[in-house]
PDB file of C-alpha atoms in Angstrom:
ATOM      1  CA  MET W  24      18.123 -13.270  -9.146  1.00 52.00           C
ATOM      2  CA  ASP W  25      16.633 -12.974 -12.684  1.00 67.00           C
ATOM      3  CA  ALA W  26      12.831 -13.323 -12.196  1.00 84.00           C
ATOM      4  CA  ILE W  27      10.606 -14.439  -9.378  1.00 86.00           C
ATOM      5  CA  THR W  28       8.773 -17.530 -10.632  1.00 89.00           C
ATOM      6  CA  GLN W  29       5.562 -19.048  -9.011  1.00 90.00           C
ATOM      7  CA  HIS W  30       7.640 -21.685  -7.222  1.00 92.00           C
ATOM      8  CA  ASP W  31       9.858 -18.859  -5.628  1.00 90.00           C
ATOM      9  CA  VAL W  32       6.341 -17.198  -4.520  1.00 89.00           C
ATOM     10  CA  SER W  33       5.163 -20.308  -3.032  1.00 90.00           C
ATOM     11  CA  LEU W  34       8.509 -20.781  -1.107  1.00 91.00           C
ATOM     12  CA  MET W  35       8.175 -17.380   0.214  1.00 90.00           C
ATOM     13  CA  SER W  36       4.713 -17.735   1.214  1.00 87.00           C
ATOM     14  CA  ALA W  37       5.776 -20.945   3.165  1.00 90.00           C
ATOM     15  CA  LEU W  38       8.707 -19.290   4.724  1.00 90.00           C
ATOM     16  CA  LEU W  39       6.364 -16.484   5.874  1.00 85.00           C
ATOM     17  CA  LEU W  40       3.946 -18.952   7.556  1.00 84.00           C
ATOM     18  CA  ASP W  41       6.791 -20.469   9.181  1.00 88.00           C
ATOM     19  CA  GLY W  42       7.569 -17.298  10.941  1.00 86.00           C
ATOM     20  CA  MET W  43      10.629 -15.968   9.240  1.00 88.00           C
ATOM     21  CA  ASP W  44      10.647 -12.350   8.847  1.00 86.00           C
ATOM     22  CA  LEU W  45      10.247 -10.378   5.601  1.00 85.00           C
ATOM     23  CA  ASP W  46      13.825  -8.809   5.617  1.00 88.00           C
ATOM     24  CA  THR W  47      15.347 -12.499   5.911  1.00 92.00           C
ATOM     25  CA  ILE W  48      13.077 -13.665   3.013  1.00 90.00           C
ATOM     26  CA  GLY W  49      14.083 -10.594   0.839  1.00 90.00           C
ATOM     27  CA  ASP W  50      17.800 -11.467   1.508  1.00 91.00           C
ATOM     28  CA  LYS W  51      17.307 -15.147   0.384  1.00 90.00           C
ATOM     29  CA  PHE W  52      15.624 -13.979  -2.936  1.00 90.00           C
ATOM     30  CA  GLU W  53      17.625 -10.910  -3.313  1.00 90.00           C
ATOM     31  CA  ILE W  54      14.522  -8.567  -3.434  1.00 90.00           C
ATOM     32  CA  PRO W  55      13.430  -5.908  -1.069  1.00 89.00           C
ATOM     33  CA  PRO W  56      10.892  -6.834   1.759  1.00 86.00           C
ATOM     34  CA  SER W  57       8.246  -4.770  -0.029  1.00 85.00           C
ATOM     35  CA  ASP W  58       8.507  -6.896  -2.996  1.00 88.00           C
ATOM     36  CA  VAL W  59       8.139 -10.078  -1.019  1.00 88.00           C
ATOM     37  CA  ILE W  60       4.741  -9.024   0.569  1.00 83.00           C
ATOM     38  CA  GLN W  61       3.568  -7.904  -3.038  1.00 86.00           C
ATOM     39  CA  HIS W  62       4.673 -11.135  -4.459  1.00 87.00           C
ATOM     40  CA  ILE W  63       2.824 -13.285  -1.966  1.00 85.00           C
ATOM     41  CA  TYR W  64      -0.268 -11.008  -1.831  1.00 79.00           C
ATOM     42  CA  PRO W  65      -0.356  -9.288  -5.358  1.00 80.00           C
ATOM     43  CA  PRO W  66      -2.047  -6.096  -5.145  1.00 75.00           C
ATOM     44  CA  LYS W  67      -3.850  -4.317  -8.102  1.00 73.00           C
ATOM     45  CA  GLN W  68      -1.355  -1.556  -7.986  1.00 76.00           C
ATOM     46  CA  PHE W  69       2.344  -2.653  -7.637  1.00 80.00           C
ATOM     47  CA  ILE W  70       4.450  -0.281  -5.492  1.00 84.00           C
ATOM     48  CA  PRO W  71       8.167   0.062  -6.726  1.00 86.00           C
ATOM     49  CA  ALA W  72      10.599  -0.670  -3.744  1.00 84.00           C
ATOM     50  CA  SER W  73      12.177   2.809  -3.868  1.00 88.00           C
ATOM     51  CA  LEU W  74       8.748   4.352  -3.340  1.00 89.00           C
ATOM     52  CA  PHE W  75       7.971   2.187  -0.444  1.00 87.00           C
ATOM     53  CA  GLU W  76      11.395   2.735   1.119  1.00 87.00           C
ATOM     54  CA  SER W  77      11.018   6.501   0.838  1.00 91.00           C
ATOM     55  CA  ARG W  78       7.546   6.632   2.345  1.00 92.00           C
ATOM     56  CA  SER W  79       8.403   4.148   4.891  1.00 89.00           C
ATOM     57  CA  ARG W  80      10.981   6.259   6.293  1.00 92.00           C
ATOM     58  CA  ARG W  81       8.512   9.013   6.495  1.00 94.00           C
ATOM     59  CA  GLY W  82       5.953   6.752   8.172  1.00 94.00           C
ATOM     60  CA  THR W  83       3.281   7.042   5.464  1.00 94.00           C
ATOM     61  CA  VAL W  84       3.312   3.291   4.626  1.00 92.00           C
ATOM     62  CA  ARG W  85       3.900   0.212   6.468  1.00 90.00           C
ATOM     63  CA  LEU W  86       3.831  -3.398   5.848  1.00 84.00           C
ATOM     64  CA  GLY W  87       0.534  -5.004   7.174  1.00 81.00           C
ATOM     65  CA  GLU W  88       0.084  -8.587   7.944  1.00 78.00           C
ATOM     66  CA  ASP W  89      -1.009  -9.352   4.161  1.00 80.00           C
ATOM     67  CA  CYS W  90      -0.454  -6.269   2.167  1.00 83.00           C
ATOM     68  CA  ILE W  91       1.316  -2.861   2.196  1.00 88.00           C
ATOM     69  CA  GLU W  92      -0.908  -0.152   3.960  1.00 92.00           C
ATOM     70  CA  LYS W  93      -1.015   3.486   3.417  1.00 94.00           C
ATOM     71  CA  ARG W  94      -1.793   6.329   6.058  1.00 97.00           C
ATOM     72  CA  CYS W  95      -4.418   8.743   5.276  1.00 97.00           C
ATOM     73  CA  SER W  96      -3.004  12.332   5.717  1.00 96.00           C
ATOM     74  CA  ARG W  97      -6.297  13.523   7.188  1.00 97.00           C
ATOM     75  CA  CYS W  98      -7.522  10.833   9.656  1.00 97.00           C
ATOM     76  CA  ARG W  99      -3.781   9.386  10.245  1.00 97.00           C
ATOM     77  CA  GLN W 100      -5.353   5.729  10.061  1.00 97.00           C
ATOM     78  CA  PHE W 101      -3.680   3.036   7.818  1.00 96.00           C
ATOM     79  CA  PHE W 102      -5.582   1.272   5.250  1.00 95.00           C
ATOM     80  CA  PRO W 103      -4.605  -1.299   2.527  1.00 92.00           C
ATOM     81  CA  ILE W 104      -3.426   0.138  -0.741  1.00 90.00           C
ATOM     82  CA  ALA W 105      -6.665  -0.876  -2.701  1.00 89.00           C
ATOM     83  CA  SER W 106      -9.451   0.597  -4.635  1.00 89.00           C
ATOM     84  CA  GLU W 107     -11.965  -0.120  -1.685  1.00 93.00           C
ATOM     85  CA  PHE W 108     -10.098   2.400   0.585  1.00 95.00           C
ATOM     86  CA  TRP W 109      -8.638   5.083  -1.861  1.00 95.00           C
ATOM     87  CA  HIS W 110      -9.948   7.048  -4.822  1.00 93.00           C
ATOM     88  CA  ASN W 111      -7.690   6.919  -7.879  1.00 93.00           C
ATOM     89  CA  CYS W 112      -5.275   9.784  -8.559  1.00 92.00           C
ATOM     90  CA  ARG W 113      -3.073   9.601 -11.735  1.00 90.00           C
ATOM     91  CA  ASN W 114      -0.856  12.345 -10.563  1.00 93.00           C
ATOM     92  CA  ASN W 115       0.328  10.345  -7.320  1.00 91.00           C
ATOM     93  CA  PRO W 116       2.995   7.891  -7.924  1.00 90.00           C
ATOM     94  CA  ASP W 117       1.075   5.225  -6.077  1.00 89.00           C
ATOM     95  CA  GLY W 118      -2.023   5.825  -8.021  1.00 90.00           C
ATOM     96  CA  PHE W 119      -4.250   6.915  -5.241  1.00 93.00           C
ATOM     97  CA  LEU W 120      -5.222  10.166  -3.289  1.00 94.00           C
ATOM     98  CA  GLY W 121      -3.550  11.047   0.059  1.00 94.00           C
ATOM     99  CA  TRP W 122      -6.962  11.115   1.846  1.00 96.00           C
ATOM    100  CA  CYS W 123      -8.760   7.887   2.286  1.00 96.00           C
ATOM    101  CA  ARG W 124     -12.130   7.185   0.662  1.00 96.00           C
ATOM    102  CA  ALA W 125     -14.125   8.120   3.804  1.00 96.00           C
ATOM    103  CA  CYS W 126     -12.256  11.415   4.279  1.00 97.00           C
ATOM    104  CA  GLU W 127     -12.614  12.520   0.810  1.00 96.00           C
ATOM    105  CA  ILE W 128     -16.479  11.605   0.827  1.00 96.00           C
ATOM    106  CA  ASP W 129     -16.655  13.840   3.980  1.00 96.00           C
ATOM    107  CA  ARG W 130     -14.713  16.632   2.158  1.00 96.00           C
ATOM    108  CA  VAL W 131     -16.753  16.563  -0.990  1.00 95.00           C
ATOM    109  CA  ASN W 132     -20.177  16.495   1.169  1.00 96.00           C
ATOM    110  CA  ALA W 133     -18.871  19.607   3.016  1.00 95.00           C
ATOM    111  CA  ARG W 134     -18.076  21.410  -0.085  1.00 95.00           C
ATOM    112  CA  ARG W 135     -21.321  20.669  -1.581  1.00 95.00           C
ATOM    113  CA  LYS W 136     -23.224  21.966   1.661  1.00 93.00           C
ATOM    114  CA  GLU W 137     -21.095  24.984   1.589  1.00 93.00           C
ATOM    115  CA  LEU W 138     -21.800  25.670  -2.109  1.00 92.00           C
ATOM    116  CA  LYS W 139     -25.467  25.473  -1.538  1.00 88.00           C
ATOM    117  CA  LYS W 140     -25.583  28.238   1.042  1.00 77.00           C
TER     118      LYS W 140
END
């Protein structure tokens, strides 16, 4: 398939609401399941399918109900890949730090407290 149109996105959304799984929808539109969810619920940061697949095998990302979720390497909880939950990091391929926003704030506060002593 050449390009996904808005009509295709609405069809994918309807199929998902009817209970069809992401793998089947991806097969019908010839795109990976991670791209299906990103087309239906567009994130601010698009995750390439190859990055999603490699991290999915390691268990650090998963498909949530309406988005792709990333696991914090410190607290091991999954959060949506969005600025509300992660600090930005240019060096990381997905654009966000490995620790969630709450864990990073705890780390910074502990570091400041340590430096004051």
